[in-house]
XYZ file of C-alpha atoms in Angstrom:
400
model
C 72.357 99.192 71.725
C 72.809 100.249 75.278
C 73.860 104.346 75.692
C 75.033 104.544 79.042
C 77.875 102.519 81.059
C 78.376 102.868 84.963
C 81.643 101.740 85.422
C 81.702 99.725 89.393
C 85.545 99.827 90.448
C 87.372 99.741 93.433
C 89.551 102.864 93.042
C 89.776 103.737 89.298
C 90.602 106.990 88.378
C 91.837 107.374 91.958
C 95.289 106.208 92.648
C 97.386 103.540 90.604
C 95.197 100.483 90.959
C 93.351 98.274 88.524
C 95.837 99.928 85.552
C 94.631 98.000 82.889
C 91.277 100.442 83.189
C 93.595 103.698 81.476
C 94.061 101.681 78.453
C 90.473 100.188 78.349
C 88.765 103.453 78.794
C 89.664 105.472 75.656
C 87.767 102.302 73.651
C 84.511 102.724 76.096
C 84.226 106.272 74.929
C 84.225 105.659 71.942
C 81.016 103.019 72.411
C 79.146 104.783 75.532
C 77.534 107.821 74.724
C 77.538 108.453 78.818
C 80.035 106.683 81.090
C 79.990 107.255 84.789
C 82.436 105.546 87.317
C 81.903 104.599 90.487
C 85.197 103.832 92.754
C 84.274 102.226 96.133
C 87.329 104.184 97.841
C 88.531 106.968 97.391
C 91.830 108.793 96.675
C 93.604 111.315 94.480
C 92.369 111.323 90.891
C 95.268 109.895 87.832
C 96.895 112.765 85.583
C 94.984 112.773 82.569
C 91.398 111.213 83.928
C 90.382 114.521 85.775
C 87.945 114.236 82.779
C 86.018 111.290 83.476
C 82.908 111.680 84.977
C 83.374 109.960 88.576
C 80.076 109.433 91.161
C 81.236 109.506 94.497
C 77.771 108.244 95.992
C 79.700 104.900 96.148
C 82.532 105.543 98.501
C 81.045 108.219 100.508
C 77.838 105.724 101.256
C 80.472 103.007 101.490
C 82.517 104.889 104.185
C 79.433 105.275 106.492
C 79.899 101.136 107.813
C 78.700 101.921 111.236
C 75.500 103.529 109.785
C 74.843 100.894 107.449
C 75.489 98.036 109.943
C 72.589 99.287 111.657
C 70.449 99.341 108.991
C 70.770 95.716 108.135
C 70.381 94.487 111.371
C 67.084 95.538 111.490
C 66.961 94.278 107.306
C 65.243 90.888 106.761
C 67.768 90.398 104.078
C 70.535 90.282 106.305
C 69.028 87.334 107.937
C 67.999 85.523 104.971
C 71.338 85.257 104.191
C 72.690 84.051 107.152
C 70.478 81.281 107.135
C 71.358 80.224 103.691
C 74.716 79.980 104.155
C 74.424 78.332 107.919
C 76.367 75.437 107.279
C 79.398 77.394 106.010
C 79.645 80.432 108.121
C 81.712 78.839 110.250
C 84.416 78.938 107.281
C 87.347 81.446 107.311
C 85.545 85.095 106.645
C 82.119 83.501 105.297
C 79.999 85.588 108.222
C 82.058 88.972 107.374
C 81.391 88.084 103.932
C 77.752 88.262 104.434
C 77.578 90.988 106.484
C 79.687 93.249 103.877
C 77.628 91.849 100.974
C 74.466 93.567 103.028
C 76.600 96.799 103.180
C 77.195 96.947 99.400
C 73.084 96.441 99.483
C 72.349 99.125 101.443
C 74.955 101.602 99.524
C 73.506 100.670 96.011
C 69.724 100.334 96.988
C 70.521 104.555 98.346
C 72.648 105.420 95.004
C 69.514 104.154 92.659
C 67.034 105.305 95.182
C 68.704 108.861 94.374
C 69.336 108.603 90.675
C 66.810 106.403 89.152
C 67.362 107.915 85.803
C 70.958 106.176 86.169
C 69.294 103.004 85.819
C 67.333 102.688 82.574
C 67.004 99.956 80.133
C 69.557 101.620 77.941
C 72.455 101.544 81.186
C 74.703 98.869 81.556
C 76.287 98.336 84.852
C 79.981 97.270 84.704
C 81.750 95.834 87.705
C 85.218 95.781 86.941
C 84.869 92.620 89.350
C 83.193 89.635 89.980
C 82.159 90.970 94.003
C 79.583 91.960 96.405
C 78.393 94.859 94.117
C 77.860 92.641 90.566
C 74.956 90.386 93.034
C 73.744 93.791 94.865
C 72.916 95.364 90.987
C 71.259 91.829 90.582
C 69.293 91.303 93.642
C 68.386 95.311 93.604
C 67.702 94.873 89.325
C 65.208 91.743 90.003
C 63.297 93.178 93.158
C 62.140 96.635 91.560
C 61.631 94.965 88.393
C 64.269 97.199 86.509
C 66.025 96.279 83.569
C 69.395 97.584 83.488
C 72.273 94.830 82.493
C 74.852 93.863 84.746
C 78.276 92.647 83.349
C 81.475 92.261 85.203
C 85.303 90.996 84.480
C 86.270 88.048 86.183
C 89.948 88.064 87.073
C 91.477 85.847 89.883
C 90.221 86.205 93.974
C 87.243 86.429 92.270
C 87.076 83.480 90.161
C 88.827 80.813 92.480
C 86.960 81.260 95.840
C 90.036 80.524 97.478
C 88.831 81.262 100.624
C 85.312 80.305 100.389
C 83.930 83.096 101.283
C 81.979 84.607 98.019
C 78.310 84.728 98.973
C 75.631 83.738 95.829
C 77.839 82.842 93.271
C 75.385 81.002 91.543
C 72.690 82.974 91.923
C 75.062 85.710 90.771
C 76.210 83.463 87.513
C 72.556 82.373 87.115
C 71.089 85.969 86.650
C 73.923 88.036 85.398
C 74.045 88.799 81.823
C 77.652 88.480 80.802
C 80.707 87.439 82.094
C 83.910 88.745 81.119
C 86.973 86.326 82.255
C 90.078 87.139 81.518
C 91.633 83.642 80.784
C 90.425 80.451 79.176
C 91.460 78.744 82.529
C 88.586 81.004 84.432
C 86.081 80.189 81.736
C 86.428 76.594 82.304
C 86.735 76.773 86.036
C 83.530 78.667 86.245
C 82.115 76.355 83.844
C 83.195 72.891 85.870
C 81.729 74.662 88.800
C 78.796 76.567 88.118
C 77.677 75.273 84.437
C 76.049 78.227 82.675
C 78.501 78.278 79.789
C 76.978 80.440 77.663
C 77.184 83.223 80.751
C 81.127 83.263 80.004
C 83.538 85.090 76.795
C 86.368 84.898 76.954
C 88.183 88.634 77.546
C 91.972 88.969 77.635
C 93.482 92.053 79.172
C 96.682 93.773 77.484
C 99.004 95.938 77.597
C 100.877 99.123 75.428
C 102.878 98.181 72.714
C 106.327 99.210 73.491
C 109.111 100.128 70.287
C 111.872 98.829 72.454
C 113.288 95.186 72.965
C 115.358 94.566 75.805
C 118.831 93.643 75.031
C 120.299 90.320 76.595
C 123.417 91.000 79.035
C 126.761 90.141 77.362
C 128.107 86.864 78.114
C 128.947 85.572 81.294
C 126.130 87.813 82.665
C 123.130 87.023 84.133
C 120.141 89.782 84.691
C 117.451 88.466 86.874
C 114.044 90.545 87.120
C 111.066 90.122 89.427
C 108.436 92.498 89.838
C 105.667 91.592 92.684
C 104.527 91.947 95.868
C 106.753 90.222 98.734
C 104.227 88.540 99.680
C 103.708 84.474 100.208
C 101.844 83.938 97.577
C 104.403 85.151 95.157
C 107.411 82.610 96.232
C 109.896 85.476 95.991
C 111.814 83.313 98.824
C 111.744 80.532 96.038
C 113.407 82.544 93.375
C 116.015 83.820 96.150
C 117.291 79.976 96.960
C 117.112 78.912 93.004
C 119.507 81.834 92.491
C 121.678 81.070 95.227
C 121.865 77.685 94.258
C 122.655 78.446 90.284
C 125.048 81.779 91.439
C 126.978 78.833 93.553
C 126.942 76.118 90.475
C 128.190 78.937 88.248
C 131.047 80.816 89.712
C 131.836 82.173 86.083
C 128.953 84.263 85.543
C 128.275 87.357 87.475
C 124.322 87.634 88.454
C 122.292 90.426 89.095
C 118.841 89.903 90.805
C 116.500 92.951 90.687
C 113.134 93.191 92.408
C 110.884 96.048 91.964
C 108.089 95.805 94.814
C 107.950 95.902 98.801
C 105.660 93.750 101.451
C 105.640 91.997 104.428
C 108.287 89.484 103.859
C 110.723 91.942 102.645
C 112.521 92.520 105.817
C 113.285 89.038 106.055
C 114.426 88.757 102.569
C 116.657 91.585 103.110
C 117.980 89.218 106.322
C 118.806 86.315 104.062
C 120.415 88.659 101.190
C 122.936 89.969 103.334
C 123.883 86.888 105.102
C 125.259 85.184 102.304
C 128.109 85.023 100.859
C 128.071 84.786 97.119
C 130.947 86.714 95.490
C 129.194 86.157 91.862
C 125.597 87.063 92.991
C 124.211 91.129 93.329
C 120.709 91.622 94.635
C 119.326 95.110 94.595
C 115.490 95.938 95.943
C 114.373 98.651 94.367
C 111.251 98.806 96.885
C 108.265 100.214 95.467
C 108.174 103.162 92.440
C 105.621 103.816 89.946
C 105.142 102.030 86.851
C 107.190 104.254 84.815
C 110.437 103.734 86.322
C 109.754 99.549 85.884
C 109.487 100.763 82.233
C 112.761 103.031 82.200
C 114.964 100.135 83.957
C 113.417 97.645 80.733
C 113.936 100.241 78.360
C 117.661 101.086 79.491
C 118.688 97.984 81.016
C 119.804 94.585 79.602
C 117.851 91.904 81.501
C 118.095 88.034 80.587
C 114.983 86.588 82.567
C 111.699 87.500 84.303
C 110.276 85.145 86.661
C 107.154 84.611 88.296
C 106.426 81.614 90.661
C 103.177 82.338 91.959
C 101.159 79.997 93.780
C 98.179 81.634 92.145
C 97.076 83.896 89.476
C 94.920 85.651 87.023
C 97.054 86.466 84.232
C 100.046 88.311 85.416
C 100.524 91.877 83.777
C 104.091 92.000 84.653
C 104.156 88.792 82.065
C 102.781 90.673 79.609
C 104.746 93.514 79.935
C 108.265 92.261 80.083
C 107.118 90.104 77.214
C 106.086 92.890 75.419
C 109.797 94.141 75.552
C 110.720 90.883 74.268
C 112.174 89.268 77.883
C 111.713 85.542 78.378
C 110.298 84.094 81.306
C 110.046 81.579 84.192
C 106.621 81.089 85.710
C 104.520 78.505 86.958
C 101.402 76.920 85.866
C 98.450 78.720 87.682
C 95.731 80.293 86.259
C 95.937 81.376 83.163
C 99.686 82.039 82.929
C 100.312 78.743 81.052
C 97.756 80.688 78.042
C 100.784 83.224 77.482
C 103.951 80.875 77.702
C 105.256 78.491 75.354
C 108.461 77.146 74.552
C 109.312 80.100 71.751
C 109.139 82.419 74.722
C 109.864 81.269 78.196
C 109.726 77.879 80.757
C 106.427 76.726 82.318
C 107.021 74.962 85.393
C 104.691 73.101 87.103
C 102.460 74.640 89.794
C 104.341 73.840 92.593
C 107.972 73.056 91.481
C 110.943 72.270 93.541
C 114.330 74.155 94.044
C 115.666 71.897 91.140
C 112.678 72.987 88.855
C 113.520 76.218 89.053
C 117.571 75.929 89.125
C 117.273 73.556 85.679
C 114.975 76.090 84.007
C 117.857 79.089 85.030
C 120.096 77.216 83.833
C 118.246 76.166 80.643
C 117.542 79.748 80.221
C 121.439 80.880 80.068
C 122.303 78.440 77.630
C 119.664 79.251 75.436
C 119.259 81.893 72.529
C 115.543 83.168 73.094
C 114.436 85.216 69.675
C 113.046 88.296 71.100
C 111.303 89.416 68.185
C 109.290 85.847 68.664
C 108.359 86.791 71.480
C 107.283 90.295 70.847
C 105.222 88.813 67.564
C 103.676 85.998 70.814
C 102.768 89.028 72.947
C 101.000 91.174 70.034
C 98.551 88.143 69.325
C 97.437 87.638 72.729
C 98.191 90.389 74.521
C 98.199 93.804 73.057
C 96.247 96.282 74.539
C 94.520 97.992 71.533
C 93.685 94.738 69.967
C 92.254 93.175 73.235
C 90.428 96.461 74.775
C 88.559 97.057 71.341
C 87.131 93.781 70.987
C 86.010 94.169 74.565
C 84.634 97.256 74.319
C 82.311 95.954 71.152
C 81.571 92.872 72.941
C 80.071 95.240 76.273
C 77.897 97.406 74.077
C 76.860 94.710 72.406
C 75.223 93.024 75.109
C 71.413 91.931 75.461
């Protein structure tokens, strides 16, 4: 059984990213007898990590681009690769692509250069994602002959190739030894597209059990909550029109929309807010706060609804959250969002829906008497955090 894990992330324990790595860590301790992460950026360490043992190799080596670039022009590698992808580097990002994949090269081939002893047979290499780094360990693994494992999660960018721009993936799927996705709909996606089936377990992520259920609003009150980026992607605009058009259908109940998060489309959304004029409909934006103060507002607010119209997705963790408080929800069909929502606990619409999806499935929602206990008891089998961390943790250090 492998003794050592070196943890690849892209901030983790810096900052407030990738959150789903404080509750997954505790349950790697208590299966690595050395763990050592290694963020690619770098930032201001979380309140209680300061005790993790964090390699900055990464992100410093990382940082020096201009210094690499040089290097791999004058690396055969970098030219190897460009002539195996030829005929797609003229997709969006597909050159960048390969020139950053040679970066990551360059960084790691340094980092094991200067700490060998890192990479034993009895080290596992971790990505937390399926990126540039997860083929570097490979290509770097296979041409000194080492014999380290390489593992990674597999979560959403970096299962759907949406832009076509992910370098290798077969060779990648081909040579690594596990991967971890996080919903049935990435297994068999990978599968369908790569074969290798045997390469892929299945690996939910979770999160805290919570020993409070939101309360519904009284009647002829509506809560609303969203919690995402404003971003395209996450059809905010969508939800905005469905509500106008149910607020103006239903002049007898008094709506509140809230929407924790900020982004680029949020000035515009502001624009259309304040130009109408719905006497029955509130919208606050509560712009961007940390994680605890989404928990507060569930905790001490009534709220009848989340919803999530996506155009893509892993699996959301805001699902899983407000689910674990017991909150129905909205959301569309993408990824593996359709794993975690069933008729006992919220609407799936389809993956594109129209205005009249979503206003039917509002309105279904008010008339109907969700049990929240249901869907606490639906969120503790697929989605609780201790449950779903442990298991991983096992399956990692149990890997050949």
């Amino acid at each position: 059984m492998p003794k050592n894990l070196i943890v690849i992330t892209k901030l983790f324990p810096y900052n407030f990213t990738e959150a789903f790595l404080e509750s997954e860590t505790p349950f790697l301790q208590e299966k690595f007898k050395k763990i050592i992460f290694m963020p690619l950026l770098k930032g201001r360490i979380r309140p209680n990590f300061s005790s993790l043992t964090v390699d900055d190799s990464y992100n410093i080596l990382y940082s020096k681009k201009t210094i690499m670039i040089i290097r791999i022009l004058f690396s055969f590698d970098l030219y190897q690769s460009l002539f195996f992808h030829r005929k797609s580097l003229l997709k969006k990002n597909m050159f960048m692509a390969c020139i950053k994949q040679q970066i990551h090269m360059q960084t790691i081939k340094c980092i094991i250069k200067n700490n060998p002893s890192n990479f034993t047979e009895d080290t596992i290499v971790y990505s937390y994602w399926f990126n540039a780094p997860v083929y570097a360990f490979l290509k770097l693994r296979e041409k000194y002959r080492m014999k380290y494992r390489v593992v990674c999660r597999a979560h959403r960018w970096d299962v759907y190739d949406e832009n076509g721009d992910m370098p290798y993936r077969k060779y990648c799927i081909e040579h690594v030894d596990k991967i971890f996705p996080i919903s049935q709909d990435a297994c068999d996606f990978l599968t369908k597209k790569y074969g290798y089936k045997e390469k892929y377990i299945l690996s939910r992520l979770g999160v805290q059990k919570r020993n409070v259920t939101t309360k519904a609003s009284a009647p002829f009150n509506f809560q609303v909550l969203t919690i995402s980026q404003l971003i395209q992607r996450k059809r905010i605009d969508l939800v905005f029109n469905a509500l106008t058009v149910f607020a103006s259908r239903n002049q007898d109940i008094n709506i509140q929309w809230t929407h924790f998060g900020t982004g680029d489309m949020e000035k515009d959304l502001r624009m259309k807010v304040s130009s109408i004029d719905i006497p029955n409909m509130r919208t606050t934006f509560m712009g961007y706060v940390p994680n605890i103060e989404i928990i507060q507002f569930m905790e001490k607010s009534t709220v009848d609804v989340f919803m999530n119209l996506s155009t893509s997705e892993g699996v959301p963790v805001s699902i899983m959250e407000v689910q674990s408080y017991g909150i129905p929800v909205i959301a569309t069909n993408v990824g593996g969002t359709g794993e975690i929502i069933d008729k006992d606990n919220g609407i799936l619409l389809p993956s594109c829906p129209s205005l009249e999806d979503v206003v039917a499935a509002l309105e279904k929602v008010y008339q109907s008497d969700f049990n929240r206990d249901i869907i606490k008891n639906h969120w503790n089998k697929l989605s609780n955090a201790q449950t779903n961390f442990r298991h991983f943790a096992n399956l990692l250090s149990n890997t050949q």
